[in-house]
Amino acid sequence: MREILPVLEDWYAAGEPFGLATVVAVSRSAPRDPGAAMAVGPGDEAVGSVSGGCVEGAVFELAREVAASGGARLETFGYSDEDAFAVGLTCGGEITVLVRPVTRDLDPSFGAVAASVAAGEPVAVATVTDGPARRGATLAVWPDRTSGTLGTSGLDAAVAADARGELALGATGVRHYGPRGQRREDAVPVFLHSFAPPPRMLVFGAIDYAAAVARIGDFLGYRVTVCDARPVFATPRRFPAGVEVVVAWPHRYLRGTDTDGRTVICVLTHDPKFDVPLLEVALRRPAAYVGAMGSRRTHDERRGRLVEAGLTERELSRLRSPVGLDLGARTPEEVAVSVAAEIVALRWGGSGVPLTATTGAVHPPRAAR
């Protein structure tokens, strides 16, 4: 959704109605996660994707119909053994897609939501998918305010409270309520779509490897900061546009900046005077990933210094060193792919083993929330 919002914002600002299809539920080996979106606007222009190609044609037609009729639709697509030519997912999974019309009258909050996402401000959008409440009704929820309604004040209040909790976690999914927001009823399914600010990637050491890691981090959607104490290396022109470059001692910068459970920290200096004090701080901070570059000898020496500095075995177990997966990488760009592969595998619980050597679903189902 983030990728197509600039186009949708232009259509919305121009008063052009469009049909917006959003994946609200998946099962088995579905190709896209909840929140994946596709829209069809003026001149039958289509942007985005809900399945990577399997059911795009059918969703395109649905979005056109919905934009013209003004009524939302909920459709489920899956592979059909009985009719291999039926519209379905050849991967064997199943997705449920909500297709709703978007106009200024039907969704007066859409422009404000798009502006908040573009500005990196946290916002969640709650949308009724079925039940006695109006399908397609939306409620936009910010940490300090709401806009729109799902039909009743009780439902709005209950959903807003849950949406703020999901937003804090960066979580997206379906919750169930009664028509007036009753927690123990399931008549009204509501899709909560969180637009949390992008996670941070902190890259320490402004070397050529850092430029490649920063580039792939930006590509993966991270908000990237490169930090180095040496101003001759820490210059913006050496890094992609949009990457923040900071001249500061790494451990001092890290102490003074925010991290959370989604933050990625890459230590690429492989210089003890920078690495050891930096990793002392990093391994005691909230972070999804802490990786450090260096040979095995460098790793062993660095680990010894960290033990001397008082880090516990539990803290040291968080360190991914030498950094990256074993891809045989040589160039900075190849090393960046190796680092990114390890980050993605750790994020989703991947094994790093070639898929040809595994069995079962390519995309295992996630644990239900």
mmCIF file of C-alpha atoms in Angstrom:
data_model
loop_
_atom_site.group_PDB
_atom_site.id
_atom_site.type_symbol
_atom_site.label_atom_id
_atom_site.label_comp_id
_atom_site.label_asym_id
_atom_site.label_seq_id
_atom_site.Cartn_x
_atom_site.Cartn_y
_atom_site.Cartn_z
ATOM 1 C CA MET A 1 0.000 0.000 0.000
ATOM 2 C CA ARG A 2 2.809 2.435 0.829
ATOM 3 C CA GLU A 3 4.217 2.118 -2.688
ATOM 4 C CA ILE A 4 0.956 2.986 -4.466
ATOM 5 C CA LEU A 5 -0.264 5.712 -2.087
ATOM 6 C CA PRO A 6 1.315 8.614 -4.065
ATOM 7 C CA VAL A 7 -0.721 7.612 -7.141
ATOM 8 C CA LEU A 8 -3.883 7.128 -5.082
ATOM 9 C CA GLU A 9 -3.362 10.508 -3.440
ATOM 10 C CA ASP A 10 -3.207 12.157 -6.885
ATOM 11 C CA TRP A 11 -6.449 10.460 -7.962
ATOM 12 C CA TYR A 12 -8.124 11.435 -4.698
ATOM 13 C CA ALA A 13 -6.978 15.068 -4.916
ATOM 14 C CA ALA A 14 -8.296 15.259 -8.491
ATOM 15 C CA GLY A 15 -11.705 13.948 -7.379
ATOM 16 C CA GLU A 16 -11.323 10.754 -9.420
ATOM 17 C CA PRO A 17 -13.103 7.715 -7.896
ATOM 18 C CA PHE A 18 -11.155 4.477 -7.761
ATOM 19 C CA GLY A 19 -11.577 0.906 -6.617
ATOM 20 C CA LEU A 20 -9.140 -0.185 -3.902
ATOM 21 C CA ALA A 21 -8.524 -3.905 -3.349
ATOM 22 C CA THR A 22 -6.745 -4.920 -0.142
ATOM 23 C CA VAL A 23 -5.710 -8.373 1.052
ATOM 24 C CA VAL A 24 -7.363 -8.740 4.475
ATOM 25 C CA ALA A 25 -6.666 -12.428 5.214
ATOM 26 C CA VAL A 26 -4.419 -15.218 3.917
ATOM 27 C CA SER A 27 -3.983 -18.918 4.515
ATOM 28 C CA ARG A 28 -1.421 -21.561 3.580
ATOM 29 C CA SER A 29 1.190 -20.527 0.995
ATOM 30 C CA ALA A 30 -0.337 -17.210 -0.043
ATOM 31 C CA PRO A 31 1.980 -14.991 -2.113
ATOM 32 C CA ARG A 32 1.230 -11.646 -0.408
ATOM 33 C CA ASP A 33 0.593 -10.610 3.186
ATOM 34 C CA PRO A 34 -2.460 -8.788 4.587
ATOM 35 C CA GLY A 35 -2.244 -5.154 3.575
ATOM 36 C CA ALA A 36 -1.049 -5.806 0.014
ATOM 37 C CA ALA A 37 -3.116 -3.605 -2.280
ATOM 38 C CA MET A 38 -4.108 -2.962 -5.861
ATOM 39 C CA ALA A 39 -6.190 -0.079 -7.210
ATOM 40 C CA VAL A 40 -7.926 0.713 -10.480
ATOM 41 C CA GLY A 41 -8.527 4.357 -11.268
ATOM 42 C CA PRO A 42 -9.255 6.732 -14.142
ATOM 43 C CA GLY A 43 -8.704 5.338 -17.619
ATOM 44 C CA ASP A 44 -8.572 1.828 -16.124
ATOM 45 C CA GLU A 45 -5.042 2.494 -14.860
ATOM 46 C CA ALA A 46 -4.008 -0.206 -12.394
ATOM 47 C CA VAL A 47 -1.334 0.066 -9.710
ATOM 48 C CA GLY A 48 -0.137 -2.403 -7.081
ATOM 49 C CA SER A 49 -0.666 -6.123 -6.679
ATOM 50 C CA VAL A 50 -2.597 -8.469 -4.394
ATOM 51 C CA SER A 51 -1.211 -11.825 -5.515
ATOM 52 C CA GLY A 52 1.869 -11.347 -7.663
ATOM 53 C CA GLY A 53 -0.150 -12.104 -10.787
ATOM 54 C CA CYS A 54 -2.358 -15.108 -9.960
ATOM 55 C CA VAL A 55 -5.702 -13.309 -9.616
ATOM 56 C CA GLU A 56 -4.897 -9.784 -10.754
ATOM 57 C CA GLY A 57 -7.231 -9.972 -13.759
ATOM 58 C CA ALA A 58 -10.244 -10.916 -11.645
ATOM 59 C CA VAL A 59 -9.446 -8.276 -9.024
ATOM 60 C CA PHE A 60 -9.023 -5.668 -11.777
ATOM 61 C CA GLU A 61 -12.574 -6.337 -12.971
ATOM 62 C CA LEU A 62 -13.919 -6.254 -9.408
ATOM 63 C CA ALA A 63 -12.227 -2.933 -8.725
ATOM 64 C CA ARG A 64 -13.699 -1.435 -11.905
ATOM 65 C CA GLU A 65 -17.196 -2.616 -10.921
ATOM 66 C CA VAL A 66 -16.869 -1.350 -7.374
ATOM 67 C CA ALA A 67 -15.637 2.071 -8.462
ATOM 68 C CA ALA A 68 -18.661 2.368 -10.759
ATOM 69 C CA SER A 69 -21.286 0.982 -8.363
ATOM 70 C CA GLY A 70 -20.093 2.498 -5.078
ATOM 71 C CA GLY A 71 -20.604 -0.782 -3.184
ATOM 72 C CA ALA A 72 -17.814 -2.777 -1.520
ATOM 73 C CA ARG A 73 -17.189 -6.488 -2.221
ATOM 74 C CA LEU A 74 -15.422 -9.238 -0.268
ATOM 75 C CA GLU A 75 -14.007 -12.105 -2.326
ATOM 76 C CA THR A 76 -11.874 -15.152 -1.533
ATOM 77 C CA PHE A 77 -9.506 -16.669 -4.087
ATOM 78 C CA GLY A 78 -7.859 -20.087 -3.836
ATOM 79 C CA TYR A 79 -6.603 -22.917 -6.000
ATOM 80 C CA SER A 80 -9.355 -25.165 -7.387
ATOM 81 C CA ASP A 81 -8.471 -28.817 -7.929
ATOM 82 C CA GLU A 82 -11.829 -29.387 -9.608
ATOM 83 C CA ASP A 83 -11.277 -26.700 -12.200
ATOM 84 C CA ALA A 84 -7.642 -25.923 -12.900
ATOM 85 C CA PHE A 85 -8.730 -23.149 -15.218
ATOM 86 C CA ALA A 86 -10.777 -21.352 -12.579
ATOM 87 C CA VAL A 87 -9.457 -18.104 -11.175
ATOM 88 C CA GLY A 88 -7.200 -19.155 -8.333
ATOM 89 C CA LEU A 89 -3.796 -19.218 -6.736
ATOM 90 C CA THR A 90 -1.486 -21.745 -8.327
ATOM 91 C CA CYS A 91 0.660 -21.685 -5.173
ATOM 92 C CA GLY A 92 -2.092 -23.529 -3.325
ATOM 93 C CA GLY A 93 -2.820 -20.717 -0.881
ATOM 94 C CA GLU A 94 -5.901 -18.626 -0.316
ATOM 95 C CA ILE A 95 -6.413 -14.881 -0.003
ATOM 96 C CA THR A 96 -9.448 -12.837 0.987
ATOM 97 C CA VAL A 97 -9.669 -9.452 -0.696
ATOM 98 C CA LEU A 98 -11.824 -6.483 0.261
ATOM 99 C CA VAL A 99 -12.563 -4.251 -2.723
ATOM 100 C CA ARG A 100 -14.058 -0.878 -1.846
ATOM 101 C CA PRO A 101 -14.756 2.363 -3.674
ATOM 102 C CA VAL A 102 -12.801 5.437 -2.597
ATOM 103 C CA THR A 103 -14.175 8.933 -3.160
ATOM 104 C CA ARG A 104 -14.062 12.141 -1.149
ATOM 105 C CA ASP A 105 -17.633 11.541 0.021
ATOM 106 C CA LEU A 106 -17.221 7.872 0.956
ATOM 107 C CA ASP A 107 -13.794 8.247 2.591
ATOM 108 C CA PRO A 108 -13.160 11.876 3.644
ATOM 109 C CA SER A 109 -10.122 10.829 5.730
ATOM 110 C CA PHE A 110 -8.144 9.233 2.888
ATOM 111 C CA GLY A 111 -6.136 12.348 2.042
ATOM 112 C CA ALA A 112 -5.099 12.908 5.660
ATOM 113 C CA VAL A 113 -4.076 9.253 6.001
ATOM 114 C CA ALA A 114 -1.963 9.410 2.841
ATOM 115 C CA ALA A 115 -0.286 12.604 4.066
ATOM 116 C CA SER A 116 0.552 11.010 7.422
ATOM 117 C CA VAL A 117 2.044 7.927 5.762
ATOM 118 C CA ALA A 118 4.155 10.117 3.483
ATOM 119 C CA ALA A 119 5.370 12.115 6.490
ATOM 120 C CA GLY A 120 6.250 8.997 8.500
ATOM 121 C CA GLU A 121 3.539 9.681 11.081
ATOM 122 C CA PRO A 122 1.883 6.594 12.622
ATOM 123 C CA VAL A 123 -1.706 6.008 11.539
ATOM 124 C CA ALA A 124 -4.010 2.989 11.309
ATOM 125 C CA VAL A 125 -7.047 2.478 9.098
ATOM 126 C CA ALA A 126 -9.891 0.274 10.332
ATOM 127 C CA THR A 127 -12.269 -1.036 7.656
ATOM 128 C CA VAL A 128 -15.423 -3.120 8.094
ATOM 129 C CA THR A 129 -15.168 -6.210 5.902
ATOM 130 C CA ASP A 130 -18.510 -7.932 6.594
ATOM 131 C CA GLY A 131 -21.463 -8.205 8.968
ATOM 132 C CA PRO A 132 -24.308 -5.861 9.875
ATOM 133 C CA ALA A 133 -22.111 -2.745 9.770
ATOM 134 C CA ARG A 134 -21.615 -1.115 6.357
ATOM 135 C CA ARG A 135 -18.974 -3.029 4.437
ATOM 136 C CA GLY A 136 -16.147 -0.706 3.445
ATOM 137 C CA ALA A 137 -16.819 1.836 6.211
ATOM 138 C CA THR A 138 -13.516 3.232 7.519
ATOM 139 C CA LEU A 139 -12.150 4.807 10.676
ATOM 140 C CA ALA A 140 -8.721 6.472 10.579
ATOM 141 C CA VAL A 141 -6.887 6.282 13.907
ATOM 142 C CA TRP A 142 -3.902 8.378 14.966
ATOM 143 C CA PRO A 143 -2.284 8.246 18.425
ATOM 144 C CA ASP A 144 -4.169 11.408 19.410
ATOM 145 C CA ARG A 145 -7.310 11.512 17.247
ATOM 146 C CA THR A 146 -9.696 9.685 14.926
ATOM 147 C CA SER A 147 -11.599 10.509 11.751
ATOM 148 C CA GLY A 148 -14.572 8.773 10.163
ATOM 149 C CA THR A 149 -16.932 6.186 11.622
ATOM 150 C CA LEU A 150 -17.718 2.478 11.368
ATOM 151 C CA GLY A 151 -21.369 3.066 12.198
ATOM 152 C CA THR A 152 -21.727 3.322 15.995
ATOM 153 C CA SER A 153 -19.846 5.222 18.683
ATOM 154 C CA GLY A 154 -19.289 2.042 20.693
ATOM 155 C CA LEU A 155 -17.736 0.236 17.736
ATOM 156 C CA ASP A 156 -15.596 3.282 16.940
ATOM 157 C CA ALA A 157 -14.288 3.474 20.524
ATOM 158 C CA ALA A 158 -13.430 -0.233 20.789
ATOM 159 C CA VAL A 159 -11.762 -0.351 17.391
ATOM 160 C CA ALA A 160 -9.779 2.845 18.012
ATOM 161 C CA ALA A 161 -8.353 1.422 21.238
ATOM 162 C CA ASP A 162 -7.313 -1.815 19.524
ATOM 163 C CA ALA A 163 -5.955 0.013 16.475
ATOM 164 C CA ARG A 164 -3.627 2.083 18.659
ATOM 165 C CA GLY A 165 -2.338 -1.089 20.274
ATOM 166 C CA GLU A 166 -1.727 -2.727 16.887
ATOM 167 C CA LEU A 167 -0.115 0.463 15.612
ATOM 168 C CA ALA A 168 2.396 0.423 18.462
ATOM 169 C CA LEU A 169 3.396 -3.096 17.362
ATOM 170 C CA GLY A 170 3.283 -2.353 13.645
ATOM 171 C CA ALA A 171 0.725 -5.176 13.330
ATOM 172 C CA THR A 172 -1.990 -5.635 10.690
ATOM 173 C CA GLY A 173 -4.915 -8.084 10.791
ATOM 174 C CA VAL A 174 -8.624 -8.731 11.385
ATOM 175 C CA ARG A 175 -10.364 -8.232 14.733
ATOM 176 C CA HIS A 176 -13.986 -9.129 15.522
ATOM 177 C CA TYR A 177 -16.614 -7.126 17.430
ATOM 178 C CA GLY A 178 -20.288 -6.851 18.120
ATOM 179 C CA PRO A 179 -22.281 -4.113 16.329
ATOM 180 C CA ARG A 180 -21.720 -1.734 19.248
ATOM 181 C CA GLY A 181 -18.119 -2.738 19.901
ATOM 182 C CA GLN A 182 -18.758 -5.729 22.157
ATOM 183 C CA ARG A 183 -15.457 -7.533 22.643
ATOM 184 C CA ARG A 184 -16.815 -11.069 22.936
ATOM 185 C CA GLU A 185 -18.897 -11.044 19.794
ATOM 186 C CA ASP A 186 -17.744 -11.690 16.230
ATOM 187 C CA ALA A 187 -20.556 -10.325 14.052
ATOM 188 C CA VAL A 188 -18.448 -7.476 12.657
ATOM 189 C CA PRO A 189 -14.975 -8.327 11.307
ATOM 190 C CA VAL A 190 -12.778 -5.233 11.050
ATOM 191 C CA PHE A 191 -9.471 -5.094 9.189
ATOM 192 C CA LEU A 192 -6.888 -3.051 11.106
ATOM 193 C CA HIS A 193 -4.160 -1.820 8.755
ATOM 194 C CA SER A 194 -1.207 -0.270 10.585
ATOM 195 C CA PHE A 195 1.040 2.266 8.918
ATOM 196 C CA ALA A 196 3.809 2.480 11.487
ATOM 197 C CA PRO A 197 6.848 4.578 10.579
ATOM 198 C CA PRO A 198 9.448 2.564 8.637
ATOM 199 C CA PRO A 199 11.869 0.588 10.837
ATOM 200 C CA ARG A 200 15.357 2.002 11.293
ATOM 201 C CA MET A 201 18.620 0.636 9.950
ATOM 202 C CA LEU A 202 21.703 2.033 11.692
ATOM 203 C CA VAL A 203 24.930 1.450 9.771
ATOM 204 C CA PHE A 204 28.173 2.225 11.590
ATOM 205 C CA GLY A 205 31.350 2.766 9.580
ATOM 206 C CA ALA A 206 31.222 4.902 6.424
ATOM 207 C CA ILE A 207 33.139 2.479 4.202
ATOM 208 C CA ASP A 208 32.291 1.129 0.757
ATOM 209 C CA TYR A 209 30.486 -1.828 2.313
ATOM 210 C CA ALA A 210 28.348 0.623 4.283
ATOM 211 C CA ALA A 211 27.259 2.371 1.078
ATOM 212 C CA ALA A 212 26.084 -0.947 -0.375
ATOM 213 C CA VAL A 213 24.299 -1.983 2.836
ATOM 214 C CA ALA A 214 22.648 1.443 3.081
ATOM 215 C CA ARG A 215 21.454 1.123 -0.517
ATOM 216 C CA ILE A 216 19.858 -2.284 0.001
ATOM 217 C CA GLY A 217 18.414 -1.189 3.356
ATOM 218 C CA ASP A 218 16.713 1.744 1.656
ATOM 219 C CA PHE A 219 15.401 -0.647 -1.023
ATOM 220 C CA LEU A 220 13.922 -2.906 1.694
ATOM 221 C CA GLY A 221 12.040 0.029 3.213
ATOM 222 C CA TYR A 222 14.258 0.895 6.181
ATOM 223 C CA ARG A 223 14.942 4.461 7.298
ATOM 224 C CA VAL A 224 18.712 4.332 7.028
ATOM 225 C CA THR A 225 21.285 6.275 9.056
ATOM 226 C CA VAL A 226 25.037 5.940 8.499
ATOM 227 C CA CYS A 227 27.272 7.039 11.374
ATOM 228 C CA ASP A 228 31.068 7.427 11.503
ATOM 229 C CA ALA A 229 33.387 9.505 13.668
ATOM 230 C CA ARG A 230 35.574 10.370 10.652
ATOM 231 C CA PRO A 231 34.193 13.354 8.717
ATOM 232 C CA VAL A 232 36.369 12.615 5.693
ATOM 233 C CA PHE A 233 34.359 9.406 5.137
ATOM 234 C CA ALA A 234 30.950 10.392 6.516
ATOM 235 C CA THR A 235 29.851 12.617 3.623
ATOM 236 C CA PRO A 236 26.335 12.502 2.102
ATOM 237 C CA ARG A 237 27.647 12.317 -1.470
ATOM 238 C CA ARG A 238 29.021 8.827 -0.789
ATOM 239 C CA PHE A 239 25.565 7.451 0.048
ATOM 240 C CA PRO A 240 22.156 7.170 -1.627
ATOM 241 C CA ALA A 241 19.831 10.154 -1.508
ATOM 242 C CA GLY A 242 17.550 9.953 1.516
ATOM 243 C CA VAL A 243 20.137 8.225 3.716
ATOM 244 C CA GLU A 244 20.955 10.244 6.827
ATOM 245 C CA VAL A 245 24.694 10.663 7.427
ATOM 246 C CA VAL A 246 25.915 11.524 10.935
ATOM 247 C CA VAL A 247 29.420 12.445 12.051
ATOM 248 C CA ALA A 248 29.750 11.260 15.662
ATOM 249 C CA TRP A 249 31.425 8.623 17.786
ATOM 250 C CA PRO A 250 29.238 5.559 17.152
ATOM 251 C CA HIS A 251 28.596 4.533 20.771
ATOM 252 C CA ARG A 252 27.704 8.101 21.754
ATOM 253 C CA TYR A 253 25.318 8.456 18.839
ATOM 254 C CA LEU A 254 23.638 5.129 19.620
ATOM 255 C CA ARG A 255 23.163 6.082 23.261
ATOM 256 C CA GLY A 256 21.333 9.228 22.201
ATOM 257 C CA THR A 257 19.055 7.821 19.493
ATOM 258 C CA ASP A 258 15.876 5.749 19.591
ATOM 259 C CA THR A 259 15.766 2.043 18.764
ATOM 260 C CA ASP A 260 12.977 -0.500 19.050
ATOM 261 C CA GLY A 261 12.263 -4.155 18.389
ATOM 262 C CA ARG A 262 12.319 -3.574 14.600
ATOM 263 C CA THR A 263 15.654 -1.714 14.456
ATOM 264 C CA VAL A 264 18.559 -3.218 12.515
ATOM 265 C CA ILE A 265 22.124 -2.365 13.621
ATOM 266 C CA CYS A 266 25.041 -3.124 11.295
ATOM 267 C CA VAL A 267 28.562 -2.578 12.675
ATOM 268 C CA LEU A 268 30.948 -2.455 9.716
ATOM 269 C CA THR A 269 33.975 -0.585 11.080
ATOM 270 C CA HIS A 270 35.858 -3.723 12.319
ATOM 271 C CA ASP A 271 38.052 -1.412 14.424
ATOM 272 C CA PRO A 272 38.146 -2.270 18.157
ATOM 273 C CA LYS A 273 38.208 1.346 19.320
ATOM 274 C CA PHE A 274 34.840 1.849 17.597
ATOM 275 C CA ASP A 275 33.352 -1.652 17.700
ATOM 276 C CA VAL A 276 33.719 -2.614 21.356
ATOM 277 C CA PRO A 277 32.118 0.449 22.992
ATOM 278 C CA LEU A 278 29.463 0.494 20.251
ATOM 279 C CA LEU A 279 28.531 -3.178 20.710
ATOM 280 C CA GLU A 280 28.444 -2.729 24.495
ATOM 281 C CA VAL A 281 25.599 -0.286 23.894
ATOM 282 C CA ALA A 282 23.960 -2.105 20.947
ATOM 283 C CA LEU A 283 23.667 -5.499 22.643
ATOM 284 C CA ARG A 284 21.867 -3.907 25.585
ATOM 285 C CA ARG A 285 19.395 -1.927 23.464
ATOM 286 C CA PRO A 286 16.113 -2.999 21.846
ATOM 287 C CA ALA A 287 16.885 -4.206 18.309
ATOM 288 C CA ALA A 288 15.782 -6.922 15.899
ATOM 289 C CA TYR A 289 19.285 -7.502 14.596
ATOM 290 C CA VAL A 290 22.846 -6.638 15.627
ATOM 291 C CA GLY A 291 25.490 -7.719 13.122
ATOM 292 C CA ALA A 292 29.223 -7.010 13.074
ATOM 293 C CA MET A 293 31.648 -7.379 10.161
ATOM 294 C CA GLY A 294 35.026 -9.056 10.462
ATOM 295 C CA SER A 295 36.940 -12.279 10.063
ATOM 296 C CA ARG A 296 36.553 -15.142 12.520
ATOM 297 C CA ARG A 297 39.793 -14.048 14.175
ATOM 298 C CA THR A 298 38.429 -10.502 14.482
ATOM 299 C CA HIS A 299 35.202 -11.907 15.894
ATOM 300 C CA ASP A 300 37.017 -13.982 18.513
ATOM 301 C CA GLU A 301 39.180 -11.055 19.615
ATOM 302 C CA ARG A 302 36.191 -8.707 19.705
ATOM 303 C CA ARG A 303 34.132 -11.195 21.685
ATOM 304 C CA GLY A 304 36.930 -11.515 24.233
ATOM 305 C CA ARG A 305 36.992 -7.743 24.695
ATOM 306 C CA LEU A 306 33.217 -7.684 25.119
ATOM 307 C CA VAL A 307 33.448 -10.374 27.804
ATOM 308 C CA GLU A 308 36.093 -8.287 29.562
ATOM 309 C CA ALA A 309 33.714 -5.310 29.325
ATOM 310 C CA GLY A 310 31.128 -7.282 31.295
ATOM 311 C CA LEU A 311 28.647 -8.471 28.669
ATOM 312 C CA THR A 312 26.780 -11.644 29.580
ATOM 313 C CA GLU A 313 26.457 -14.757 27.432
ATOM 314 C CA ARG A 314 22.796 -13.917 26.877
ATOM 315 C CA GLU A 315 23.708 -10.468 25.589
ATOM 316 C CA LEU A 316 26.483 -11.853 23.401
ATOM 317 C CA SER A 317 24.119 -14.447 21.909
ATOM 318 C CA ARG A 318 22.320 -11.602 20.125
ATOM 319 C CA LEU A 319 25.407 -10.768 18.063
ATOM 320 C CA ARG A 320 25.415 -11.960 14.438
ATOM 321 C CA SER A 321 29.116 -12.178 13.670
ATOM 322 C CA PRO A 322 30.668 -12.620 11.194
ATOM 323 C CA VAL A 323 27.789 -10.696 9.642
ATOM 324 C CA GLY A 324 25.603 -12.161 6.867
ATOM 325 C CA LEU A 325 24.735 -15.534 5.349
ATOM 326 C CA ASP A 326 27.329 -17.712 3.643
ATOM 327 C CA LEU A 327 26.777 -16.784 -0.016
ATOM 328 C CA GLY A 328 30.428 -16.709 -1.002
ATOM 329 C CA ALA A 329 30.131 -12.917 -1.315
ATOM 330 C CA ARG A 330 33.187 -10.896 -2.302
ATOM 331 C CA THR A 331 32.227 -7.415 -3.518
ATOM 332 C CA PRO A 332 30.550 -4.793 -1.291
ATOM 333 C CA GLU A 333 27.303 -5.285 -3.203
ATOM 334 C CA GLU A 334 27.411 -9.061 -2.754
ATOM 335 C CA VAL A 335 28.174 -8.650 0.950
ATOM 336 C CA ALA A 336 25.194 -6.311 1.226
ATOM 337 C CA VAL A 337 22.963 -9.015 -0.283
ATOM 338 C CA SER A 338 24.388 -11.476 2.252
ATOM 339 C CA VAL A 339 23.619 -9.120 5.145
ATOM 340 C CA ALA A 340 20.126 -8.365 3.837
ATOM 341 C CA ALA A 341 19.433 -12.090 3.411
ATOM 342 C CA GLU A 342 20.337 -12.732 7.050
ATOM 343 C CA ILE A 343 18.136 -9.851 8.222
ATOM 344 C CA VAL A 344 15.156 -11.115 6.213
ATOM 345 C CA ALA A 345 15.685 -14.720 7.354
ATOM 346 C CA LEU A 346 15.850 -13.645 10.997
ATOM 347 C CA ARG A 347 12.784 -11.454 10.632
ATOM 348 C CA TRP A 348 10.566 -14.179 9.206
ATOM 349 C CA GLY A 349 12.170 -17.261 10.728
ATOM 350 C CA GLY A 350 13.739 -18.471 7.497
ATOM 351 C CA SER A 351 16.375 -21.180 7.534
ATOM 352 C CA GLY A 352 18.695 -19.720 4.884
ATOM 353 C CA VAL A 353 18.678 -23.152 3.205
ATOM 354 C CA PRO A 354 17.986 -23.288 -0.584
ATOM 355 C CA LEU A 355 14.281 -23.906 -1.191
ATOM 356 C CA THR A 356 15.170 -26.884 -3.380
ATOM 357 C CA ALA A 357 16.482 -28.579 -0.225
ATOM 358 C CA THR A 358 13.304 -27.964 1.800
ATOM 359 C CA THR A 359 9.801 -29.415 1.794
ATOM 360 C CA GLY A 360 6.383 -28.080 2.755
ATOM 361 C CA ALA A 361 4.882 -24.654 2.156
ATOM 362 C CA VAL A 362 7.170 -21.975 0.764
ATOM 363 C CA HIS A 363 5.385 -19.404 2.949
ATOM 364 C CA PRO A 364 4.515 -21.136 6.245
ATOM 365 C CA PRO A 365 1.435 -19.720 8.000
ATOM 366 C CA ARG A 366 2.140 -17.189 10.709
ATOM 367 C CA ALA A 367 1.006 -17.720 14.261
ATOM 368 C CA ALA A 368 -2.461 -16.280 14.842
ATOM 369 C CA ARG A 369 -2.646 -13.149 16.943
#
